[in-house]
mmCIF file of C-alpha atoms and ligand atoms in Angstrom:
data_model
loop_
_atom_site.group_PDB
_atom_site.id
_atom_site.type_symbol
_atom_site.label_atom_id
_atom_site.label_comp_id
_atom_site.label_asym_id
_atom_site.label_seq_id
_atom_site.Cartn_x
_atom_site.Cartn_y
_atom_site.Cartn_z
ATOM 1 C CA MET A 1 -129.007 124.023 -22.875
ATOM 2 C CA LEU A 2 -126.779 124.548 -19.642
ATOM 3 C CA GLU A 3 -127.845 122.873 -16.610
ATOM 4 C CA ASP A 4 -128.324 125.658 -14.056
ATOM 5 C CA ASN A 5 -130.197 122.957 -11.546
ATOM 6 C CA GLY A 6 -130.123 119.843 -9.355
ATOM 7 C CA ILE A 7 -127.483 118.930 -6.811
ATOM 8 C CA TYR A 8 -124.685 117.214 -8.747
ATOM 9 C CA LYS A 9 -123.626 116.391 -12.505
ATOM 10 C CA LEU A 10 -122.158 112.968 -12.765
ATOM 11 C CA LYS A 11 -119.230 112.523 -15.707
ATOM 12 C CA ARG A 12 -117.867 108.747 -16.556
ATOM 13 C CA TYR A 13 -114.062 109.198 -17.915
ATOM 14 C CA PHE A 14 -112.321 106.025 -18.891
ATOM 15 C CA ALA A 15 -108.460 106.418 -18.983
ATOM 16 C CA LEU A 16 -105.832 104.389 -21.051
ATOM 17 C CA ALA A 17 -102.485 103.948 -19.591
ATOM 18 C CA LEU A 18 -99.831 104.567 -22.344
ATOM 19 C CA ASP A 19 -96.801 103.746 -19.909
ATOM 20 C CA PRO A 20 -96.801 101.447 -16.839
ATOM 21 C CA ILE A 21 -98.400 103.367 -13.905
ATOM 22 C CA HIS A 22 -97.257 103.318 -10.491
ATOM 23 C CA VAL A 23 -99.108 104.472 -7.622
ATOM 24 C CA GLY A 24 -97.266 103.941 -4.622
ATOM 25 C CA THR A 25 -98.633 103.150 -1.355
ATOM 26 C CA GLY A 26 -96.872 106.444 0.062
ATOM 27 C CA GLY A 27 -99.428 108.783 -1.957
ATOM 28 C CA TYR A 28 -99.098 110.562 -4.763
ATOM 29 C CA ARG A 29 -96.122 111.469 -6.772
ATOM 30 C CA ILE A 30 -93.477 109.806 -4.385
ATOM 31 C CA GLY A 31 -89.805 111.150 -5.294
ATOM 32 C CA ARG A 32 -88.606 108.059 -4.656
ATOM 33 C CA VAL A 33 -89.674 104.488 -5.070
ATOM 34 C CA ASP A 34 -91.881 101.887 -2.485
ATOM 35 C CA ASN A 35 -92.224 98.681 -3.902
ATOM 36 C CA THR A 36 -95.870 97.886 -3.579
ATOM 37 C CA ILE A 37 -98.737 99.889 -5.952
ATOM 38 C CA VAL A 38 -101.761 100.751 -4.113
ATOM 39 C CA ARG A 39 -104.724 98.033 -3.988
ATOM 40 C CA GLU A 40 -108.456 97.647 -3.377
ATOM 41 C CA PRO A 41 -109.014 96.191 0.110
ATOM 42 C CA ALA A 42 -112.058 93.559 -0.674
ATOM 43 C CA THR A 43 -110.169 91.839 -4.151
ATOM 44 C CA GLY A 44 -106.343 93.025 -3.885
ATOM 45 C CA VAL A 45 -107.034 94.424 -7.818
ATOM 46 C CA PRO A 46 -104.799 97.206 -8.564
ATOM 47 C CA LYS A 47 -106.243 100.679 -8.655
ATOM 48 C CA ILE A 48 -105.166 104.491 -8.887
ATOM 49 C CA PRO A 49 -106.804 106.244 -5.601
ATOM 50 C CA GLY A 50 -109.205 109.623 -6.111
ATOM 51 C CA THR A 51 -106.857 111.313 -4.310
ATOM 52 C CA THR A 52 -104.162 110.659 -6.564
ATOM 53 C CA ILE A 53 -106.537 111.818 -9.547
ATOM 54 C CA GLU A 54 -107.271 114.795 -8.059
ATOM 55 C CA GLY A 55 -104.302 115.845 -6.679
ATOM 56 C CA CYS A 56 -102.413 115.725 -10.358
ATOM 57 C CA CYS A 57 -105.529 117.275 -12.034
ATOM 58 C CA ARG A 58 -105.208 120.433 -9.504
ATOM 59 C CA SER A 59 -101.818 120.359 -10.741
ATOM 60 C CA TYR A 60 -102.343 120.748 -14.061
ATOM 61 C CA ALA A 61 -105.312 122.680 -14.294
ATOM 62 C CA TYR A 62 -103.639 125.206 -13.025
ATOM 63 C CA LEU A 63 -100.658 125.059 -15.209
ATOM 64 C CA LYS A 64 -103.087 125.054 -17.910
ATOM 65 C CA SER A 65 -104.180 128.266 -16.121
ATOM 66 C CA LYS A 66 -101.410 129.986 -15.519
ATOM 67 C CA GLU A 67 -100.479 128.791 -19.625
ATOM 68 C CA ASP A 68 -103.538 130.631 -20.555
ATOM 69 C CA GLY A 69 -102.468 133.778 -18.493
ATOM 70 C CA ARG A 70 -104.850 133.877 -15.659
ATOM 71 C CA ASN A 71 -103.560 135.580 -13.242
ATOM 72 C CA ILE A 72 -103.321 132.475 -10.357
ATOM 73 C CA ASN A 73 -101.452 132.864 -7.741
ATOM 74 C CA THR A 74 -98.910 129.570 -6.778
ATOM 75 C CA TYR A 75 -100.884 128.744 -3.264
ATOM 76 C CA CYS A 76 -103.799 128.307 -5.223
ATOM 77 C CA ALA A 77 -102.560 125.163 -7.177
ATOM 78 C CA LYS A 78 -101.859 123.143 -3.532
ATOM 79 C CA GLY A 79 -105.166 125.149 -1.916
ATOM 80 C CA LYS A 80 -103.353 125.604 1.260
ATOM 81 C CA PRO A 81 -101.470 128.525 3.590
ATOM 82 C CA LYS A 82 -98.101 128.249 3.498
ATOM 83 C CA SER A 83 -97.607 131.519 5.833
ATOM 84 C CA GLU A 84 -100.192 134.822 6.952
ATOM 85 C CA THR A 85 -99.789 136.423 3.585
ATOM 86 C CA GLU A 86 -99.495 133.297 1.169
ATOM 87 C CA GLN A 87 -102.537 131.577 0.517
ATOM 88 C CA PRO A 88 -104.952 130.420 -2.114
ATOM 89 C CA CYS A 89 -106.839 133.374 -3.058
ATOM 90 C CA GLY A 90 -110.288 131.727 -3.011
ATOM 91 C CA SER A 91 -112.292 132.526 -5.521
ATOM 92 C CA CYS A 92 -110.400 131.311 -8.592
ATOM 93 C CA GLU A 93 -111.563 128.214 -10.533
ATOM 94 C CA ILE A 94 -108.686 126.334 -8.580
ATOM 95 C CA CYS A 95 -109.937 127.133 -5.396
ATOM 96 C CA ILE A 96 -113.609 127.013 -6.372
ATOM 97 C CA THR A 97 -113.076 123.745 -8.599
ATOM 98 C CA PHE A 98 -111.122 121.873 -6.360
ATOM 99 C CA GLY A 99 -111.499 123.209 -2.688
ATOM 100 C CA TYR A 100 -109.173 125.635 -0.498
ATOM 101 C CA ALA A 101 -108.484 127.046 3.293
ATOM 102 C CA ARG A 102 -107.251 129.669 4.125
ATOM 103 C CA LYS A 103 -107.187 131.430 7.570
ATOM 104 C CA ASP A 104 -110.213 132.835 7.503
ATOM 105 C CA LYS A 105 -112.020 130.693 5.656
ATOM 106 C CA SER A 106 -112.282 127.225 3.923
ATOM 107 C CA MET A 107 -114.248 125.692 1.448
ATOM 108 C CA GLN A 108 -114.610 121.909 0.048
ATOM 109 C CA ALA A 109 -113.857 121.098 -3.450
ATOM 110 C CA LEU A 110 -117.125 121.032 -5.827
ATOM 111 C CA ALA A 111 -115.588 118.344 -7.910
ATOM 112 C CA LEU A 112 -115.466 114.889 -6.234
ATOM 113 C CA PHE A 113 -113.204 112.095 -7.724
ATOM 114 C CA SER A 114 -113.780 108.197 -7.755
ATOM 115 C CA ASP A 115 -111.111 105.608 -7.606
ATOM 116 C CA ALA A 116 -109.553 104.303 -10.919
ATOM 117 C CA ARG A 117 -110.746 101.223 -10.911
ATOM 118 C CA ILE A 118 -109.195 98.255 -13.601
ATOM 119 C CA LEU A 119 -111.865 98.100 -16.530
ATOM 120 C CA PHE A 120 -109.786 95.535 -19.248
ATOM 121 C CA PHE A 121 -106.341 94.301 -18.065
ATOM 122 C CA PRO A 122 -103.853 93.364 -21.266
ATOM 123 C CA VAL A 123 -102.465 89.513 -21.031
ATOM 124 C CA ALA A 124 -99.751 88.216 -22.871
ATOM 125 C CA THR A 125 -100.942 84.831 -24.409
ATOM 126 C CA MET A 126 -100.630 81.934 -26.809
ATOM 127 C CA ILE A 127 -102.399 83.896 -29.226
ATOM 128 C CA GLY A 128 -100.836 87.568 -28.272
ATOM 129 C CA PRO A 129 -102.168 90.843 -26.293
ATOM 130 C CA VAL A 130 -105.954 89.871 -24.822
ATOM 131 C CA TRP A 131 -107.836 92.105 -22.429
ATOM 132 C CA ILE A 132 -109.305 90.438 -19.446
ATOM 133 C CA THR A 133 -112.284 91.987 -17.521
ATOM 134 C CA CYS A 134 -115.120 89.696 -15.234
ATOM 135 C CA PRO A 135 -118.607 89.965 -14.548
ATOM 136 C CA MET A 136 -118.145 91.680 -11.273
ATOM 137 C CA VAL A 137 -115.925 94.310 -12.777
ATOM 138 C CA LEU A 138 -118.308 94.983 -15.504
ATOM 139 C CA LYS A 139 -121.293 95.088 -12.566
ATOM 140 C CA ASP A 140 -119.225 97.477 -11.243
ATOM 141 C CA ALA A 141 -118.704 99.839 -13.779
ATOM 142 C CA GLY A 142 -122.357 99.473 -15.034
ATOM 143 C CA VAL A 143 -121.404 98.184 -18.531
ATOM 144 C CA LYS A 144 -124.808 97.140 -20.262
ATOM 145 C CA LEU A 145 -123.774 94.019 -22.150
ATOM 146 C CA ASN A 146 -127.256 93.881 -24.053
ATOM 147 C CA ASN A 147 -127.270 90.316 -25.579
ATOM 148 C CA ASP A 148 -124.328 88.872 -23.919
ATOM 149 C CA GLU A 149 -125.859 89.290 -19.980
ATOM 150 C CA ASN A 150 -127.321 85.366 -20.434
ATOM 151 C CA LYS A 151 -123.860 84.215 -21.161
ATOM 152 C CA LEU A 152 -121.914 84.963 -18.298
ATOM 153 C CA GLU A 153 -123.782 81.867 -16.580
ATOM 154 C CA LYS A 154 -121.827 80.327 -19.614
ATOM 155 C CA LEU A 155 -118.103 80.766 -17.599
ATOM 156 C CA GLU A 156 -118.357 78.004 -15.447
ATOM 157 C CA GLY A 157 -115.045 78.562 -14.434
ATOM 158 C CA GLY A 158 -113.793 79.009 -17.994
ATOM 159 C CA PHE A 159 -113.769 81.595 -19.957
ATOM 160 C CA LEU A 160 -115.825 83.883 -22.319
ATOM 161 C CA LYS A 161 -113.807 85.398 -25.624
ATOM 162 C CA ALA A 162 -114.895 88.344 -27.990
ATOM 163 C CA ASN A 163 -115.643 86.895 -31.586
ATOM 164 C CA ASP A 164 -112.939 88.190 -33.126
ATOM 165 C CA LEU A 165 -110.404 86.180 -31.293
ATOM 166 C CA THR A 166 -109.926 82.308 -32.639
ATOM 167 C CA LEU A 167 -108.729 79.920 -30.391
ATOM 168 C CA PRO A 168 -106.857 76.174 -30.346
ATOM 169 C CA MET A 169 -109.432 73.576 -29.376
ATOM 170 C CA ASP A 170 -109.064 70.219 -27.938
ATOM 171 C CA ASP A 171 -110.966 66.620 -28.541
ATOM 172 C CA ASP A 172 -114.207 67.948 -26.140
ATOM 173 C CA LYS A 173 -114.851 71.013 -27.922
ATOM 174 C CA LYS A 174 -113.449 73.423 -25.625
ATOM 175 C CA VAL A 175 -111.133 76.331 -26.283
ATOM 176 C CA TYR A 176 -108.066 76.828 -23.964
ATOM 177 C CA LEU A 177 -106.048 79.896 -23.469
ATOM 178 C CA ASN A 178 -102.998 80.821 -21.093
ATOM 179 C CA PHE A 179 -102.789 83.842 -18.949
ATOM 180 C CA GLY A 180 -98.961 83.672 -18.059
ATOM 181 C CA TRP A 181 -98.888 79.907 -15.873
ATOM 182 C CA LEU A 182 -102.463 79.812 -15.586
ATOM 183 C CA LEU A 183 -104.185 77.792 -18.889
ATOM 184 C CA LEU A 184 -108.031 78.050 -18.856
ATOM 185 C CA LYS A 185 -110.498 76.109 -20.653
ATOM 186 C CA GLY A 186 -113.639 77.690 -22.113
ATOM 187 C CA LYS A 187 -116.631 76.911 -24.296
ATOM 188 C CA ASP A 188 -116.763 77.933 -27.662
ATOM 189 C CA GLU A 189 -118.774 81.036 -26.952
ATOM 190 C CA ASN A 190 -118.701 84.712 -28.242
ATOM 191 C CA ILE A 191 -119.514 87.577 -27.130
ATOM 192 C CA ASN A 192 -119.942 91.066 -28.545
ATOM 193 C CA PRO A 193 -118.020 93.501 -26.927
ATOM 194 C CA MET A 194 -118.396 96.224 -29.573
ATOM 195 C CA GLN A 195 -122.117 96.486 -28.447
ATOM 196 C CA TRP A 196 -121.872 97.089 -25.341
ATOM 197 C CA LYS A 197 -122.575 100.210 -23.697
ATOM 198 C CA TYR A 198 -122.087 102.102 -20.040
ATOM 199 C CA LYS A 199 -124.029 104.421 -18.239
ATOM 200 C CA GLU A 200 -123.503 108.405 -17.177
ATOM 201 C CA ASN A 201 -126.231 109.706 -15.323
ATOM 202 C CA ARG A 202 -129.371 108.174 -17.268
ATOM 203 C CA GLU A 203 -128.279 107.510 -20.571
ATOM 204 C CA TYR A 204 -126.998 104.476 -22.120
ATOM 205 C CA LYS A 205 -123.911 105.770 -24.428
ATOM 206 C CA SER A 206 -121.808 103.060 -26.380
ATOM 207 C CA LEU A 207 -118.436 101.657 -25.208
ATOM 208 C CA SER A 208 -117.221 101.259 -28.595
ATOM 209 C CA ASP A 209 -117.032 105.202 -29.020
ATOM 210 C CA ILE A 210 -114.792 105.814 -26.383
ATOM 211 C CA ILE A 211 -112.673 102.689 -26.684
ATOM 212 C CA PRO A 212 -110.321 101.486 -29.438
ATOM 213 C CA LYS A 213 -111.868 98.868 -31.150
ATOM 214 C CA ASP A 214 -108.389 96.611 -30.917
ATOM 215 C CA ILE A 215 -109.458 96.393 -27.308
ATOM 216 C CA LEU A 216 -112.881 96.163 -27.406
ATOM 217 C CA ASN A 217 -112.231 93.354 -30.098
ATOM 218 C CA LYS A 218 -109.832 91.155 -27.859
ATOM 219 C CA ILE A 219 -111.870 91.136 -24.670
ATOM 220 C CA ILE A 220 -111.828 87.894 -22.803
ATOM 221 C CA ILE A 221 -114.322 87.325 -19.453
ATOM 222 C CA VAL A 222 -112.806 85.259 -16.582
ATOM 223 C CA PRO A 223 -114.751 84.314 -13.633
ATOM 224 C CA ASP A 224 -114.611 86.784 -10.476
ATOM 225 C CA GLU A 225 -112.055 84.926 -8.748
ATOM 226 C CA LEU A 226 -109.829 84.534 -11.341
ATOM 227 C CA PHE A 227 -109.845 88.029 -12.197
ATOM 228 C CA SER A 228 -107.488 89.135 -9.410
ATOM 229 C CA THR A 229 -104.929 86.762 -9.415
ATOM 230 C CA ILE A 230 -104.527 87.027 -13.616
ATOM 231 C CA VAL A 231 -103.735 90.750 -13.047
ATOM 232 C CA ASN A 232 -101.690 90.817 -10.384
ATOM 233 C CA SER A 233 -99.040 87.785 -11.516
ATOM 234 C CA ASN A 234 -99.070 89.496 -14.855
ATOM 235 C CA LEU A 235 -97.784 93.158 -13.548
ATOM 236 C CA GLU A 236 -95.292 94.465 -14.414
ATOM 237 C CA VAL A 237 -92.310 94.039 -12.179
ATOM 238 C CA ARG A 238 -88.759 95.479 -12.789
ATOM 239 C CA THR A 239 -85.595 96.013 -10.638
ATOM 240 C CA SER A 240 -83.328 98.820 -11.154
ATOM 241 C CA ILE A 241 -81.152 101.348 -8.719
ATOM 242 C CA ALA A 242 -81.139 104.484 -6.970
ATOM 243 C CA ILE A 243 -78.291 107.120 -7.759
ATOM 244 C CA ASP A 244 -77.067 109.162 -5.531
ATOM 245 C CA PRO A 245 -78.291 112.880 -6.660
ATOM 246 C CA GLU A 246 -74.694 114.373 -5.001
ATOM 247 C CA THR A 247 -72.397 111.915 -6.591
ATOM 248 C CA GLY A 248 -74.429 110.946 -9.313
ATOM 249 C CA THR A 249 -73.236 106.948 -8.678
ATOM 250 C CA VAL A 250 -74.598 103.811 -7.434
ATOM 251 C CA GLU A 251 -75.961 104.367 -4.071
ATOM 252 C CA GLU A 252 -75.127 101.167 -1.899
ATOM 253 C CA ARG A 253 -78.125 98.942 -1.220
ATOM 254 C CA ALA A 254 -79.905 100.759 -4.200
ATOM 255 C CA LEU A 255 -81.141 98.554 -5.966
ATOM 256 C CA PHE A 256 -85.248 97.594 -5.678
ATOM 257 C CA THR A 257 -87.909 96.484 -7.402
ATOM 258 C CA TYR A 258 -91.571 97.706 -7.884
ATOM 259 C CA GLU A 259 -94.657 96.895 -9.090
ATOM 260 C CA ALA A 260 -96.572 98.817 -12.220
ATOM 261 C CA ILE A 261 -99.932 98.569 -13.209
ATOM 262 C CA PRO A 262 -98.575 97.635 -17.306
ATOM 263 C CA ARG A 263 -99.618 100.193 -20.754
ATOM 264 C CA GLY A 264 -102.274 99.180 -22.146
ATOM 265 C CA THR A 265 -104.776 99.043 -19.156
ATOM 266 C CA VAL A 266 -107.948 100.272 -19.216
ATOM 267 C CA PHE A 267 -109.772 102.058 -16.388
ATOM 268 C CA TRP A 268 -112.754 103.979 -15.692
ATOM 269 C CA PHE A 269 -113.390 106.605 -12.639
ATOM 270 C CA ASP A 270 -116.767 109.270 -12.357
ATOM 271 C CA VAL A 271 -116.381 112.984 -11.264
ATOM 272 C CA ILE A 272 -119.644 114.364 -9.363
ATOM 273 C CA TYR A 273 -119.547 118.041 -10.052
ATOM 274 C CA GLN A 274 -122.041 119.753 -7.180
ATOM 275 C CA ASN A 275 -123.848 123.017 -8.369
ATOM 276 C CA PRO A 276 -122.082 125.686 -7.212
ATOM 277 C CA LYS A 277 -125.304 127.164 -6.651
ATOM 278 C CA ASN A 278 -125.960 124.908 -3.652
ATOM 279 C CA PHE A 279 -122.732 126.742 -1.948
ATOM 280 C CA GLN A 280 -124.135 130.263 -2.717
ATOM 281 C CA LEU A 281 -121.314 130.368 -5.284
ATOM 282 C CA ASN A 282 -124.028 132.348 -7.691
ATOM 283 C CA GLU A 283 -122.021 133.531 -10.023
ATOM 284 C CA TRP A 284 -120.694 130.001 -11.015
ATOM 285 C CA ASN A 285 -122.069 127.401 -13.155
ATOM 286 C CA THR A 286 -121.204 123.524 -13.077
ATOM 287 C CA GLU A 287 -119.570 123.728 -16.910
ATOM 288 C CA LEU A 288 -116.966 126.327 -15.633
ATOM 289 C CA ILE A 289 -115.982 123.485 -13.009
ATOM 290 C CA ILE A 290 -116.170 121.130 -16.214
ATOM 291 C CA LYS A 291 -113.955 123.156 -17.891
ATOM 292 C CA THR A 292 -111.429 123.652 -15.168
ATOM 293 C CA VAL A 293 -111.161 119.815 -13.922
ATOM 294 C CA GLU A 294 -111.113 118.754 -18.042
ATOM 295 C CA ASP A 295 -107.967 121.345 -18.548
ATOM 296 C CA GLY A 296 -106.187 119.146 -15.831
ATOM 297 C CA LEU A 297 -107.323 115.804 -16.683
ATOM 298 C CA LYS A 298 -106.330 116.512 -20.837
ATOM 299 C CA LEU A 299 -102.351 116.777 -19.475
ATOM 300 C CA PHE A 300 -102.305 113.661 -17.874
ATOM 301 C CA GLU A 301 -101.601 112.353 -21.402
ATOM 302 C CA PHE A 302 -98.641 114.021 -21.059
ATOM 303 C CA LEU A 303 -97.643 114.962 -18.070
ATOM 304 C CA GLY A 304 -99.071 111.485 -16.072
ATOM 305 C CA VAL A 305 -99.867 110.124 -12.739
ATOM 306 C CA GLY A 306 -98.112 108.324 -9.750
ATOM 307 C CA GLY A 307 -94.633 108.206 -8.905
ATOM 308 C CA MET A 308 -91.038 107.178 -11.366
ATOM 309 C CA GLY A 309 -91.752 109.332 -14.152
ATOM 310 C CA SER A 310 -88.216 110.132 -14.939
ATOM 311 C CA ARG A 311 -88.665 106.365 -16.381
ATOM 312 C CA GLY A 312 -90.878 106.800 -18.143
ATOM 313 C CA PHE A 313 -93.619 106.010 -16.002
ATOM 314 C CA GLY A 314 -97.319 107.362 -15.642
ATOM 315 C CA ARG A 315 -99.114 108.486 -19.035
ATOM 316 C CA LEU A 316 -102.392 108.245 -19.116
ATOM 317 C CA LYS A 317 -104.940 108.948 -22.150
ATOM 318 C CA VAL A 318 -108.351 110.302 -20.287
ATOM 319 C CA ILE A 319 -111.129 109.761 -22.625
ATOM 320 C CA GLY A 320 -114.671 110.971 -22.161
ATOM 321 C CA GLU A 321 -117.238 112.728 -23.713
ATOM 322 C CA PHE A 322 -115.329 116.339 -23.007
ATOM 323 C CA LEU A 323 -117.354 119.800 -22.668
ATOM 324 C CA PRO A 324 -117.383 121.292 -26.137
ATOM 325 C CA PHE A 325 -116.291 124.903 -26.179
ATOM 326 C CA ASP A 326 -118.995 127.056 -27.210
ATOM 327 C CA LYS A 327 -121.038 125.101 -24.067
ATOM 328 C CA TYR A 328 -117.722 126.985 -21.855
ATOM 329 C CA LEU A 329 -118.087 130.333 -23.742
ATOM 330 C CA GLU A 330 -121.772 130.099 -23.403
ATOM 331 C CA ALA A 331 -121.399 129.368 -19.476
ATOM 332 C CA LEU A 332 -118.910 132.174 -19.079
ATOM 333 C CA GLU A 333 -121.294 134.321 -20.466
ATOM 334 C CA LYS A 334 -123.489 134.017 -17.931
ATOM 335 C CA ARG A 335 -120.821 134.094 -15.551
ATOM 336 C CA LEU A 336 -119.792 137.620 -16.687
ATOM 337 C CA GLU A 337 -123.926 138.715 -16.937
ATOM 338 C CA ILE A 338 -123.885 138.251 -13.124
ATOM 339 C CA LEU A 339 -120.021 139.695 -12.971
ATOM 340 C CA ARG A 340 -121.460 142.605 -14.404
ATOM 341 C CA LYS A 341 -124.710 143.181 -12.307
ATOM 342 C CA LYS A 342 -122.446 142.693 -9.004
ATOM 343 C CA HIS A 343 -120.371 145.448 -10.511
ATOM 344 C CA LYS A 344 -117.463 143.243 -10.153
ATOM 345 C CA ASN A 345 -115.036 145.054 -12.599
ATOM 346 C CA ASP A 346 -111.937 143.633 -11.481
ATOM 347 C CA LYS A 347 -113.237 139.579 -12.156
ATOM 348 C CA ILE A 348 -114.407 141.032 -15.051
ATOM 349 C CA GLN A 349 -111.116 142.680 -16.431
ATOM 350 C CA ALA A 350 -109.390 139.406 -15.598
ATOM 351 C CA ILE A 351 -111.464 137.420 -18.188
ATOM 352 C CA CYS A 352 -111.171 139.811 -20.304
ATOM 353 C CA ASN A 353 -107.615 139.884 -20.318
ATOM 354 C CA TYR A 354 -108.133 135.982 -20.450
ATOM 355 C CA LEU A 355 -109.820 135.838 -23.877
ATOM 356 C CA LYS A 356 -108.300 138.377 -25.274
ATOM 357 C CA ASN A 357 -105.035 135.842 -24.560
ATOM 358 C CA ILE A 358 -106.634 132.760 -25.833
ATOM 359 C CA LYS A 359 -108.272 134.269 -28.606
ATOM 360 C CA SER A 360 -105.633 133.084 -31.632
ATOM 361 C CA GLU A 361 -105.310 129.545 -30.292
ATOM 362 C CA TYR A 362 -109.464 128.869 -30.900
ATOM 363 C CA THR A 363 -110.289 130.101 -34.711
ATOM 364 C CA ASN A 364 -113.433 127.797 -34.602
ATOM 365 C CA TRP A 365 -114.457 130.156 -32.072
ATOM 366 C CA ILE A 366 -112.974 133.428 -32.660
ATOM 367 C CA GLU A 367 -116.146 135.312 -33.896
ATOM 368 C CA LYS A 368 -117.847 134.094 -30.694
ATOM 369 C CA ILE A 369 -115.092 134.999 -28.124
ATOM 370 C CA GLU A 370 -115.069 138.702 -29.895
ATOM 371 C CA GLU A 371 -118.458 138.941 -29.608
ATOM 372 C CA ILE A 372 -117.912 138.580 -25.962
ATOM 373 C CA ILE A 373 -115.181 140.906 -25.327
ATOM 374 C CA ASN A 374 -117.601 143.694 -27.324
ATOM 375 C CA LYS A 375 -120.248 143.020 -24.931
ATOM 376 C CA PHE A 376 -118.585 142.915 -21.701
ATOM 377 C CA CYS A 377 -114.831 144.418 -22.567
ATOM 378 C CA ARG A 378 -113.439 147.579 -22.439
HETATM 379 ZN ZN1 LIG B 401 -107.257 130.471 -6.078
#
């Protein structure tokens, strides 16, 4: 069933850093380097701003639309007019999903992106990599710990470890573990992150369906007050040089250092999808907006976020329960029915061209696609 009612739909996504992630304080896709990365003001923990995710997502969704043979103009990718004649169209999926400003009219985005915040952060230790988190981070992310909930009281400035990790124990029966320069002692108390759940809308879902088991089995919970310190002292810091693009030689005083969130970090973020029907966009529905956003998110894995992509930075694999393709086709068919009632033949024709173009790519759905084509296209 498609959800045509309601004010909005919230979808929770997770993301795994395949490269170090550098989002400079200067904004998204800064060409050159800025030393520091964006942080949460209250805790000092690095994050990826929602505006960065939105900006990349819009560009990539646009690229995907182009690839699918949709006739979308370049200014729709930016959403802003460049001159009197060079303007976003204000009626394609990119403009409707991400908002636009034209001379004659403008509209806010239907998809609203939260910041991507760190959920699990990888740290090299004497027993190999572990992923740290803390009670506050878990609570903010709405993670339900089940049987592990009451164990949080036993943290007592130490740590709790996933049951797969074996640690050295000292004479007073405490286990210990180093996080960089910091040595922590904890009770020999196990947690089982494979049982944890996350919440999406009103539903609880298994984290282990989404997050790799290799990570969940190596979780360590540290106290809130230590989380930021451990994260900030385990960021990637590298030194690099700037090359003068004209001469190809090293620029003078071009040595710089930069920091980045390391490969293996797990983030979470939400996208709120507002119902187009509440914006007098009656031919649209929420699923079409979700599909546009998710087309963009799927490309983060290849095209990356943030700066310094050319230095092997920024690839981020977004994971979540993506909209199934049949649900999308169902939503598209609904749109076509409304367009037909309104005699908007040019729009119908554009969708028909798109469907004919992608048909061969979706072999599992070819019958359904052909059925729609036969029903709506001449
Ligand atoms: Zn447009």
